[in-house]
Amino acid sequence: MNWLRRRGIAFWLLAAAFLSATGAAFGPTLARERDVLTLFFVIDITRSMLARDHGTTDAPLSRLEQAKRTIGAVTRRLPCGSKVGLGVFAERRSFPLIEPVEVCANFGPFNEAVAGLEWRMAWEGDSRILGGLASAQDVAQKLGSDLVFITDGHEAPPAPMEGRRTAPSSDTTAGLILGAGGSELVPIPKFDDLGNLDGFYSLQDIAAGARVSIVPPGASKSGNYHPRNNPVGNLAATSTEHLTSVREKYLREIGGEAGLGYAPLGDIGAITAEIDIHTSPHRLDASVDLSPLLGALSLFCILAAYAWNASVVWRRESTLPGHAILAHRTVS
């Protein structure tokens, strides 16, 4: 046992580093109770979500791309044991793509699926937000999930100016709406079948498809309304429906009616706060991976051993005469 006593501190630090690294390689876990969530993300993939009013001036992002990044940021913050699912919204229906899966074990494949979403997956060009929200609530309820509904609130055809339906409330589905887009009006881009930019939507494009909207107040008295030939009154002359911004007031209204919270897309602090308030966590015996902790301990021990050896060499050299230091370095 004498040889053990003669070993220096650096030896024991390196031994601890070896044992820690070996332990990390086996992937040990620790069982403990924690609050976990089950979130079902639904992304609006209609044309207005292609407007580029996120990011920076030098590197603008479309609303759809920002939605993907936000989902990645949210899932990265969820504790292991939580589950995440994915769906898309177009026309008046929300369609599930991935049923909720455990976030840590499936983080890579899930985020690859999110990254692959694009506007060409939409089966219709219409965007009826209330119908899509109701459909998303139904899907989330069947999956036993809380809902995260991501949209800019831009209805196509244009929503009625009065007399709209009330958003359906649910006693079993909690969650929130994330409002995509900025507060300033921006054009909606057009793309060809190959995904190349082909200009922007005009007012005439929007008016041509808006033949089923409820008449604006007073349209029948203005002389611009005809029930068959011009059911939206003077939309082509006065509307900004060919431009888009986040319809925050509208989204907050329907979110309140549906019992959902609201946060701006991209504001991760506000999103986290709303998730805490408007979702239903449940207790789960979840496992905590100890490998990162053991790996960090191993690295610390290696660095400490190196620092200790360096300090020992420095102390030895500082106690030797100058000619002895020179001779010592020459021999070394």
CSV table of C-alpha atoms in Angstrom, one decimal, residues 33-207:
chain,number,residue,atom,x,y,z
A,33,GLU,CA,-40.6,12.9,-10.2
A,34,ARG,CA,-41.0,16.0,-12.3
A,35,ASP,CA,-43.6,18.1,-14.0
A,36,VAL,CA,-43.9,17.3,-17.7
A,37,LEU,CA,-46.0,18.6,-20.6
A,38,THR,CA,-47.6,17.1,-23.7
A,39,LEU,CA,-47.8,19.8,-26.4
A,40,PHE,CA,-49.3,19.5,-29.9
A,41,PHE,CA,-47.9,22.1,-32.2
A,42,VAL,CA,-50.0,23.2,-35.2
A,43,ILE,CA,-48.5,25.5,-37.8
A,44,ASP,CA,-50.4,27.6,-40.3
A,45,ILE,CA,-48.8,26.8,-43.7
A,46,THR,CA,-50.9,29.1,-45.9
A,47,ARG,CA,-49.5,31.8,-48.2
A,48,SER,CA,-49.4,34.7,-45.7
A,49,MET,CA,-47.1,32.7,-43.5
A,50,LEU,CA,-44.4,33.2,-46.2
A,51,ALA,CA,-44.2,37.0,-45.6
A,52,ARG,CA,-40.8,37.9,-44.4
A,53,ASP,CA,-41.2,40.1,-41.3
A,54,HIS,CA,-39.2,38.2,-38.7
A,55,GLY,CA,-35.4,38.1,-38.2
A,56,THR,CA,-33.3,41.2,-39.0
A,57,THR,CA,-33.1,43.6,-41.9
A,58,ASP,CA,-30.0,41.9,-43.2
A,59,ALA,CA,-31.3,38.4,-42.6
A,60,PRO,CA,-35.1,38.4,-42.8
A,61,LEU,CA,-37.1,35.3,-42.0
A,62,SER,CA,-40.5,34.2,-43.1
A,63,ARG,CA,-43.1,33.6,-40.5
A,64,LEU,CA,-43.0,29.9,-41.3
A,65,GLU,CA,-39.2,29.7,-40.8
A,66,GLN,CA,-39.6,31.6,-37.5
A,67,ALA,CA,-42.3,29.2,-36.4
A,68,LYS,CA,-39.9,26.3,-37.0
A,69,ARG,CA,-37.2,28.0,-35.0
A,70,THR,CA,-39.6,28.8,-32.1
A,71,ILE,CA,-40.7,25.2,-31.9
A,72,GLY,CA,-37.1,24.1,-31.7
A,73,ALA,CA,-36.5,26.6,-28.9
A,74,VAL,CA,-39.5,25.5,-27.0
A,75,THR,CA,-38.9,21.8,-27.3
A,76,ARG,CA,-35.3,22.3,-26.2
A,77,ARG,CA,-36.5,23.7,-22.9
A,78,LEU,CA,-38.9,20.9,-22.1
A,79,PRO,CA,-37.8,18.4,-19.4
A,80,CYS,CA,-37.3,14.8,-20.4
A,81,GLY,CA,-40.5,12.9,-20.1
A,82,SER,CA,-42.5,15.6,-21.9
A,83,LYS,CA,-44.1,14.8,-25.2
A,84,VAL,CA,-44.4,16.8,-28.4
A,85,GLY,CA,-46.6,16.3,-31.5
A,86,LEU,CA,-46.9,18.1,-34.8
A,87,GLY,CA,-49.7,19.2,-37.2
A,88,VAL,CA,-50.3,21.7,-40.0
A,89,PHE,CA,-53.3,23.9,-40.8
A,90,ALA,CA,-54.7,25.0,-44.1
A,91,GLU,CA,-58.1,25.9,-45.4
A,92,ARG,CA,-60.3,25.1,-42.4
A,93,ARG,CA,-58.7,21.9,-41.1
A,94,SER,CA,-55.7,21.0,-38.9
A,95,PHE,CA,-54.1,17.8,-39.9
A,96,PRO,CA,-51.9,15.8,-37.5
A,97,LEU,CA,-48.5,14.6,-38.8
A,98,ILE,CA,-46.8,13.3,-35.7
A,99,GLU,CA,-48.6,12.0,-32.6
A,100,PRO,CA,-46.9,13.1,-29.3
A,101,VAL,CA,-43.6,11.4,-28.7
A,102,GLU,CA,-41.1,11.7,-25.8
A,103,VAL,CA,-39.0,14.8,-26.4
A,104,CYS,CA,-35.5,13.7,-25.4
A,105,ALA,CA,-35.5,10.4,-27.1
A,106,ASN,CA,-37.0,11.8,-30.3
A,107,PHE,CA,-35.6,15.4,-30.4
A,108,GLY,CA,-33.6,15.0,-33.6
A,109,PRO,CA,-36.2,13.2,-35.7
A,110,PHE,CA,-38.9,15.6,-34.5
A,111,ASN,CA,-37.0,18.7,-35.3
A,112,GLU,CA,-36.1,17.3,-38.7
A,113,ALA,CA,-39.8,16.8,-39.4
A,114,VAL,CA,-40.4,20.4,-38.3
A,115,ALA,CA,-37.6,21.7,-40.6
A,116,GLY,CA,-39.2,19.9,-43.6
A,117,LEU,CA,-42.5,21.7,-43.4
A,118,GLU,CA,-43.3,24.0,-46.4
A,119,TRP,CA,-46.2,25.9,-48.0
A,120,ARG,CA,-46.6,23.4,-50.8
A,121,MET,CA,-47.9,20.9,-48.3
A,122,ALA,CA,-51.1,22.9,-48.1
A,123,TRP,CA,-54.1,21.2,-49.8
A,124,GLU,CA,-56.1,24.5,-50.2
A,125,GLY,CA,-55.2,28.2,-50.5
A,126,ASP,CA,-57.9,29.4,-48.1
A,127,SER,CA,-57.1,30.2,-44.5
A,128,ARG,CA,-60.2,30.1,-42.2
A,129,ILE,CA,-58.6,30.6,-38.8
A,130,LEU,CA,-61.7,29.8,-36.7
A,131,GLY,CA,-62.3,26.5,-38.4
A,132,GLY,CA,-58.6,25.6,-38.2
A,133,LEU,CA,-58.5,26.4,-34.5
A,134,ALA,CA,-61.6,24.3,-33.8
A,135,SER,CA,-60.1,21.4,-35.8
A,136,ALA,CA,-56.8,21.7,-33.9
A,137,GLN,CA,-58.6,21.7,-30.6
A,138,ASP,CA,-60.4,18.5,-31.6
A,139,VAL,CA,-57.2,16.8,-32.6
A,140,ALA,CA,-55.3,17.9,-29.4
A,141,GLN,CA,-58.2,16.6,-27.3
A,142,LYS,CA,-58.1,13.2,-28.9
A,143,LEU,CA,-54.3,13.1,-28.4
A,144,GLY,CA,-54.5,14.1,-24.8
A,145,SER,CA,-52.4,17.2,-25.5
A,146,ASP,CA,-52.3,20.9,-24.8
A,147,LEU,CA,-52.4,23.0,-28.0
A,148,VAL,CA,-49.9,25.4,-29.4
A,149,PHE,CA,-51.5,27.0,-32.5
A,150,ILE,CA,-49.2,29.1,-34.6
A,151,THR,CA,-50.8,31.5,-37.1
A,152,ASP,CA,-50.7,35.2,-38.2
A,153,GLY,CA,-54.5,35.4,-38.0
A,154,HIS,CA,-54.8,36.4,-41.7
A,155,GLU,CA,-58.1,35.1,-43.0
A,156,ALA,CA,-58.5,34.2,-46.7
A,157,PRO,CA,-61.1,34.9,-48.0
A,158,PRO,CA,-61.3,38.0,-45.9
A,159,ALA,CA,-63.2,37.6,-42.6
A,160,PRO,CA,-66.5,39.3,-42.2
A,161,MET,CA,-66.4,42.8,-40.7
A,162,GLU,CA,-69.2,41.9,-38.3
A,163,GLY,CA,-71.2,38.8,-37.4
A,164,ARG,CA,-68.3,36.4,-37.1
A,165,ARG,CA,-68.7,33.1,-35.3
A,166,THR,CA,-67.4,32.7,-31.8
A,167,ALA,CA,-64.4,30.5,-31.3
A,168,PRO,CA,-65.3,27.2,-29.7
A,169,SER,CA,-64.3,26.8,-26.0
A,170,SER,CA,-63.1,23.6,-24.6
A,171,ASP,CA,-63.0,22.3,-21.0
A,172,THR,CA,-60.4,19.6,-21.9
A,173,THR,CA,-58.0,21.4,-24.2
A,174,ALA,CA,-55.6,24.0,-22.8
A,175,GLY,CA,-52.8,25.8,-24.6
A,176,LEU,CA,-52.0,29.0,-26.4
A,177,ILE,CA,-51.9,30.8,-29.7
A,178,LEU,CA,-48.6,32.2,-31.1
A,179,GLY,CA,-49.1,35.2,-33.3
A,180,ALA,CA,-46.8,35.2,-36.3
A,181,GLY,CA,-45.6,38.4,-38.1
A,182,GLY,CA,-44.9,42.0,-37.3
A,183,SER,CA,-47.2,44.9,-36.7
A,184,GLU,CA,-46.5,46.6,-40.0
A,185,LEU,CA,-48.2,45.6,-43.3
A,186,VAL,CA,-46.0,43.7,-45.7
A,187,PRO,CA,-46.7,42.1,-49.1
A,188,ILE,CA,-47.5,38.4,-49.5
A,189,PRO,CA,-45.1,36.7,-51.8
A,190,LYS,CA,-46.1,34.5,-54.7
A,191,PHE,CA,-44.1,31.5,-55.7
A,192,ASP,CA,-44.2,29.3,-58.8
A,193,ASP,CA,-44.4,25.5,-58.7
A,194,LEU,CA,-40.7,25.2,-58.3
A,195,GLY,CA,-40.6,27.5,-55.3
A,196,ASN,CA,-39.2,30.5,-57.1
A,197,LEU,CA,-40.4,34.0,-56.1
A,198,ASP,CA,-42.9,35.2,-58.7
A,199,GLY,CA,-43.9,38.6,-57.4
A,200,PHE,CA,-46.5,39.5,-54.8
A,201,TYR,CA,-50.2,39.3,-54.4
A,202,SER,CA,-52.2,42.3,-55.6
A,203,LEU,CA,-55.6,43.6,-54.4
A,204,GLN,CA,-57.2,42.3,-57.5
A,205,ASP,CA,-56.0,38.8,-56.7
A,206,ILE,CA,-57.6,38.9,-53.3
A,207,ALA,CA,-60.8,40.5,-54.4
